[in-house]
């Protein structure tokens, strides 16, 4: 039997439904997050990316008032993990720790990228910046950048080898940049993370280590297995004040700084993005973070949202040009 609905009642129902729909974005933002958030680190445990992934996860928790977990998904120079983030549901519960490699380098190395770093990921926060470092075995005869360049030029048939945590990392490109600036040719030996590359150099299987400073800092300070040669930033780093820069060691103008940043999938709601930016900004401004990062040879990031996107565009121009000039590929 058909039931009659009074017109006024119908309008009341329609109005209520309309208000409910209009309130959806607000309700979504207000209820976020109601369960743990995950930060995907696209590299193995133990290296610089893993360190900063866990740091930003902890830094987000007070602002989000929610647990933030870390999940390592390494492979293909970070592409596997960040592609996973790009494909994740755009609800703010799956974030990714992008790097100078995944966001500005890999697209010039890999012909089959499964995601577009500029189109498919929303910049949230620059988490940290840090120099890279050149190190050798504690038993190596090379003590300075000049020693390394001299050895490389004296034996072009037997190339010096340098280890990095993987093809396409900022560390790999630092080695390529070093070659270009010094006029030498070396052999790149990629490893699956710092936990594999550092022992190979310490054991003498590879001549040089190029790495993010935080990943090798403890071993460099200890000095029993590896010895620092130089940092790649324009200025010396306070965590290793006696370690000279590459620039002051004979290559003026040499300046490479690695960076790590937080991203969300494309189409993440604007209120959620804002909430993540606010939580990251607050966490990264804490004195605890500043102190902890300083002991690791790093600085907290100060770029968020659109400012981070603009910074990325400049980085792509720099590294894209080097990769093309050197003919570097991931294959």
Coordinates of C-alpha atoms in Angstrom, one line a residue:
X1 CA 0.0 0.0 0.0
X2 CA 1.3 3.4 -1.0
X3 CA 2.0 5.7 2.0
X4 CA 1.4 9.4 1.8
X5 CA 4.1 11.7 2.9
X6 CA 3.2 15.2 3.8
X7 CA 5.0 17.8 1.6
X8 CA 6.5 19.5 4.6
X9 CA 7.9 16.2 5.9
X10 CA 9.4 15.6 2.4
X11 CA 11.1 18.9 2.4
X12 CA 12.4 18.3 5.9
X13 CA 13.9 15.0 4.8
X14 CA 15.5 16.5 1.7
X15 CA 16.9 19.4 3.7
X16 CA 18.4 16.9 6.3
X17 CA 19.9 14.8 3.5
X18 CA 21.4 17.9 1.9
X19 CA 22.9 19.1 5.1
X20 CA 24.4 15.6 5.7
X21 CA 26.0 15.6 2.3
X22 CA 27.5 19.1 2.8
X23 CA 28.8 18.0 6.2
X24 CA 30.7 15.0 4.9
X25 CA 34.1 16.7 4.3
X26 CA 34.0 18.4 7.6
X27 CA 33.0 15.1 9.4
X28 CA 35.8 13.3 7.6
X29 CA 38.4 15.9 8.7
X30 CA 37.0 16.1 12.2
X31 CA 37.1 12.3 12.6
X32 CA 40.6 11.9 11.2
X33 CA 42.5 10.0 12.3
X34 CA 40.4 7.4 14.2
X35 CA 42.9 4.6 13.8
X36 CA 46.7 4.3 13.4
X37 CA 48.5 6.0 10.4
X38 CA 51.3 4.2 8.5
X39 CA 54.4 5.9 7.1
X40 CA 56.0 3.7 4.4
X41 CA 59.8 3.9 4.1
X42 CA 60.8 2.7 0.7
X43 CA 64.3 1.6 1.8
X44 CA 65.6 -1.2 4.1
X45 CA 65.9 -0.7 7.9
X46 CA 69.0 0.9 9.3
X47 CA 69.8 3.6 6.7
X48 CA 69.1 7.3 6.7
X49 CA 65.7 7.0 5.2
X50 CA 64.6 4.5 7.9
X51 CA 66.0 6.8 10.6
X52 CA 64.0 9.8 9.4
X53 CA 60.9 7.8 8.6
X54 CA 60.8 6.7 12.3
X55 CA 61.6 10.2 13.4
X56 CA 58.7 11.8 11.5
X57 CA 56.3 9.0 12.6
X58 CA 57.1 9.9 16.2
X59 CA 56.9 13.6 15.5
X60 CA 53.4 13.3 14.0
X61 CA 51.8 11.5 16.9
X62 CA 51.2 14.4 19.3
X63 CA 49.5 16.6 16.6
X64 CA 47.4 13.7 15.2
X65 CA 46.7 12.2 18.7
X66 CA 47.1 8.8 17.1
X67 CA 49.7 6.1 16.8
X68 CA 51.9 6.4 13.6
X69 CA 53.5 3.2 12.5
X70 CA 56.5 2.6 10.1
X71 CA 56.6 0.0 7.4
X72 CA 59.6 -0.7 5.2
X73 CA 58.9 -1.5 1.5
X74 CA 62.3 -1.4 -0.2
X75 CA 63.2 -2.1 -3.8
X76 CA 64.0 -0.4 -7.2
X77 CA 65.7 2.6 -5.7
X78 CA 62.6 3.4 -3.5
X79 CA 60.1 3.1 -6.4
X80 CA 58.3 0.1 -5.0
X81 CA 57.4 1.7 -1.7
X82 CA 56.4 5.1 -3.2
X83 CA 54.4 3.4 -5.9
X84 CA 52.5 1.6 -3.1
X85 CA 51.8 4.9 -1.4
X86 CA 50.7 6.5 -4.7
X87 CA 48.2 3.6 -5.2
X88 CA 46.9 3.7 -1.6
X89 CA 43.5 4.9 -0.6
X90 CA 43.7 8.7 -0.4
X91 CA 42.4 9.0 3.2
X92 CA 45.5 10.1 5.1
X93 CA 46.2 6.7 6.6
X94 CA 49.0 5.7 4.3
X95 CA 51.9 8.2 3.9
X96 CA 55.3 7.8 2.3
X97 CA 58.8 9.0 3.2
X98 CA 60.0 10.2 -0.2
X99 CA 63.7 11.2 -0.8
X100 CA 65.7 13.2 -3.2
X101 CA 66.0 9.9 -5.1
X102 CA 62.3 8.9 -5.3
X103 CA 61.0 12.4 -5.9
X104 CA 63.6 14.1 -8.2
X105 CA 66.1 11.5 -9.5
X106 CA 64.5 8.2 -10.3
X107 CA 62.2 9.6 -13.0
X108 CA 65.4 10.3 -15.1
X109 CA 66.8 6.8 -14.4
X110 CA 63.9 4.5 -14.8
X111 CA 61.9 4.1 -18.0
X112 CA 59.1 2.3 -16.4
X113 CA 58.2 4.3 -13.4
X114 CA 54.9 3.1 -11.9
X115 CA 54.0 6.5 -10.6
X116 CA 54.7 10.2 -11.3
X117 CA 56.2 11.8 -8.2
X118 CA 54.9 15.2 -9.0
X119 CA 51.4 14.2 -10.2
X120 CA 50.6 11.2 -7.9
X121 CA 51.9 12.4 -4.5
X122 CA 50.9 15.4 -2.4
X123 CA 53.9 17.1 -0.6
X124 CA 53.3 17.4 3.2
X125 CA 56.6 18.3 4.8
X126 CA 60.4 18.3 4.3
X127 CA 61.4 16.1 7.2
X128 CA 65.2 16.7 7.2
X129 CA 68.3 17.6 5.2
X130 CA 71.7 16.1 5.7
X131 CA 75.1 15.9 4.0
X132 CA 76.3 12.8 2.4
X133 CA 79.7 11.6 3.4
X134 CA 82.7 9.9 1.8
X135 CA 84.4 7.3 3.9
X136 CA 87.0 4.5 3.5
X137 CA 88.1 1.4 5.4
X138 CA 90.1 2.3 8.6
X139 CA 93.0 0.4 6.9
X140 CA 92.7 2.4 3.6
X141 CA 95.7 4.4 2.5
X142 CA 93.4 7.2 1.3
X143 CA 93.0 9.9 4.0
X144 CA 91.9 12.9 2.0
X145 CA 89.9 13.8 -1.1
X146 CA 93.2 14.6 -2.9
X147 CA 94.4 11.1 -2.1
X148 CA 91.3 9.6 -3.7
X149 CA 91.5 11.8 -6.8
X150 CA 95.2 11.1 -7.2
X151 CA 94.6 7.3 -6.9
X152 CA 91.8 7.4 -9.4
X153 CA 93.8 9.3 -12.0
X154 CA 96.9 7.1 -11.6
X155 CA 95.1 3.8 -12.3
X156 CA 92.4 4.4 -14.9
X157 CA 92.6 0.7 -16.0
X158 CA 91.8 -0.5 -12.5
X159 CA 89.0 1.8 -11.4
X160 CA 88.5 2.8 -7.8
X161 CA 85.1 1.4 -6.6
X162 CA 82.5 3.2 -4.6
X163 CA 79.6 1.7 -2.7
X164 CA 76.2 3.3 -2.3
X165 CA 72.9 2.1 -0.8
X166 CA 71.4 1.7 -4.3
X167 CA 71.1 2.9 -7.9
X168 CA 69.3 6.3 -8.1
X169 CA 69.9 7.3 -4.5
X170 CA 71.3 10.7 -3.8
X171 CA 74.4 8.8 -2.6
X172 CA 74.8 7.2 -6.1
X173 CA 74.4 10.6 -7.7
X174 CA 76.8 12.2 -5.3
X175 CA 79.4 9.7 -6.6
X176 CA 78.6 10.6 -10.2
X177 CA 78.8 14.4 -9.3
X178 CA 82.1 13.7 -7.6
X179 CA 83.4 12.1 -10.8
X180 CA 82.2 15.0 -13.0
X181 CA 83.7 17.6 -10.7
X182 CA 87.1 15.9 -10.2
X183 CA 87.5 14.6 -13.8
X184 CA 87.9 10.9 -12.7
X185 CA 86.0 7.8 -13.6
X186 CA 85.1 5.2 -10.9
X187 CA 83.1 2.0 -10.7
X188 CA 79.7 2.3 -8.9
X189 CA 78.9 -0.8 -6.8
X190 CA 75.2 -0.6 -5.6
X191 CA 74.1 -2.4 -2.5
X192 CA 70.7 -3.0 -0.9
X193 CA 71.0 -0.4 1.8
X194 CA 73.7 0.9 4.2
X195 CA 73.6 -2.3 6.3
X196 CA 75.2 -4.0 3.2
X197 CA 77.4 -1.3 1.7
X198 CA 79.2 -0.2 4.9
X199 CA 80.6 -3.7 5.8
X200 CA 81.8 -4.2 2.2
X201 CA 83.9 -1.0 2.5
X202 CA 85.1 -1.8 6.0
X203 CA 86.2 -5.2 4.8
X204 CA 88.1 -3.8 1.9
X205 CA 86.0 -5.3 -0.9
X206 CA 85.1 -1.8 -2.1
X207 CA 87.4 1.3 -2.0
X208 CA 85.0 4.1 -1.0
X209 CA 81.7 4.5 0.7
X210 CA 79.3 7.3 -0.3
X211 CA 76.4 7.4 2.2
X212 CA 74.0 9.7 4.0
X213 CA 75.9 11.0 7.0
X214 CA 73.3 9.6 9.6
X215 CA 73.6 6.1 8.3
X216 CA 77.4 6.0 8.7
X217 CA 77.9 8.5 11.5
X218 CA 78.2 6.0 14.4
X219 CA 80.8 3.9 12.6
X220 CA 82.8 7.0 11.5
X221 CA 82.8 8.3 15.0
X222 CA 83.9 4.9 16.3
X223 CA 86.7 4.8 13.7
X224 CA 87.6 1.1 14.1
X225 CA 86.0 -0.1 10.8
X226 CA 85.7 3.0 8.6
X227 CA 87.3 6.5 8.5
X228 CA 85.6 9.6 7.3
X229 CA 87.2 11.5 4.4
X230 CA 84.8 14.4 3.8
X231 CA 81.2 15.6 3.9
X232 CA 79.5 16.8 0.7
X233 CA 77.7 19.9 2.1
X234 CA 79.0 23.4 1.6
X235 CA 79.8 23.8 5.3
X236 CA 81.2 21.3 7.8
X237 CA 78.7 19.5 9.9
X238 CA 78.7 20.1 13.7
X239 CA 78.3 16.3 14.4
X240 CA 81.8 15.7 12.8
X241 CA 83.5 19.1 13.1
X242 CA 86.9 17.8 12.2
X243 CA 85.7 16.2 8.9
X244 CA 86.4 18.7 6.1
X245 CA 84.0 19.4 3.2
X246 CA 84.7 18.2 -0.3
X247 CA 84.7 21.8 -1.4
X248 CA 87.5 22.8 1.0
X249 CA 89.4 19.6 0.1
X250 CA 90.1 20.6 -3.5
X251 CA 86.8 20.8 -5.3
X252 CA 85.4 24.3 -4.8
X253 CA 81.7 24.7 -5.3
X254 CA 80.9 21.1 -4.5
X255 CA 77.7 21.0 -2.5
X256 CA 75.3 18.1 -2.2
X257 CA 72.7 17.8 0.5
X258 CA 70.3 14.8 0.8
X259 CA 66.8 15.3 1.9
X260 CA 63.8 13.3 3.1
X261 CA 60.1 14.4 2.9
X262 CA 56.6 13.2 3.7
X263 CA 53.9 12.6 1.1
X264 CA 50.3 11.6 0.9
X265 CA 48.5 10.0 -2.2
X266 CA 46.9 12.3 -4.7
X267 CA 43.3 13.3 -4.0
X268 CA 43.8 13.2 -0.2
X269 CA 41.2 15.6 1.1
X270 CA 42.4 19.1 1.7
X271 CA 41.4 19.2 5.3
X272 CA 43.4 16.0 6.0
X273 CA 46.4 17.4 4.1
X274 CA 46.2 20.5 6.3
X275 CA 46.0 18.5 9.4
X276 CA 49.0 16.5 8.4
X277 CA 51.0 19.6 7.5
X278 CA 50.1 21.2 10.9
X279 CA 51.1 18.1 12.8
X280 CA 54.4 17.8 10.9
X281 CA 55.2 21.5 11.3
X282 CA 54.5 21.3 15.1
X283 CA 56.5 18.1 15.5
X284 CA 59.5 19.2 13.5
X285 CA 59.7 22.5 15.4
X286 CA 60.2 20.7 18.7
X287 CA 63.5 21.2 20.5
X288 CA 63.7 17.4 21.0
X289 CA 63.7 16.8 17.2
X290 CA 66.3 19.6 16.6
X291 CA 68.6 18.1 19.3
X292 CA 68.2 14.5 18.1
X293 CA 68.8 15.5 14.4
X294 CA 71.9 17.5 15.2
X295 CA 73.5 14.5 16.9
X296 CA 72.8 12.6 13.6
X297 CA 74.3 15.2 11.3
X298 CA 70.9 16.5 10.1
X299 CA 68.6 19.5 10.3
X300 CA 64.8 19.5 10.6
X301 CA 63.0 20.5 7.4
X302 CA 61.3 23.9 7.1
X303 CA 59.3 23.5 3.9
X304 CA 55.7 22.4 3.7
X305 CA 53.0 21.9 1.1
X306 CA 53.5 24.2 -1.9
X307 CA 56.9 25.4 -0.8
X308 CA 58.1 21.8 -0.8
X309 CA 56.7 21.3 -4.3
X310 CA 58.6 24.3 -5.6
X311 CA 61.8 23.1 -4.0
X312 CA 61.3 19.7 -5.7
X313 CA 61.0 21.3 -9.1
X314 CA 64.4 23.0 -8.7
X315 CA 66.0 19.8 -7.6
X316 CA 64.6 17.9 -10.7
X317 CA 66.3 20.5 -12.9
X318 CA 69.7 20.0 -11.2
X319 CA 69.7 16.2 -11.1
X320 CA 68.0 15.7 -14.4
X321 CA 70.7 17.6 -16.1
X322 CA 73.5 15.6 -14.4
X323 CA 71.9 12.3 -15.2
X324 CA 71.5 13.2 -18.9
X325 CA 75.1 14.5 -19.1
X326 CA 76.6 11.4 -17.5
X327 CA 74.3 9.0 -19.4
X328 CA 73.3 7.3 -16.1
X329 CA 70.6 4.6 -16.2
X330 CA 69.2 2.2 -13.7
X331 CA 69.6 -0.8 -16.1

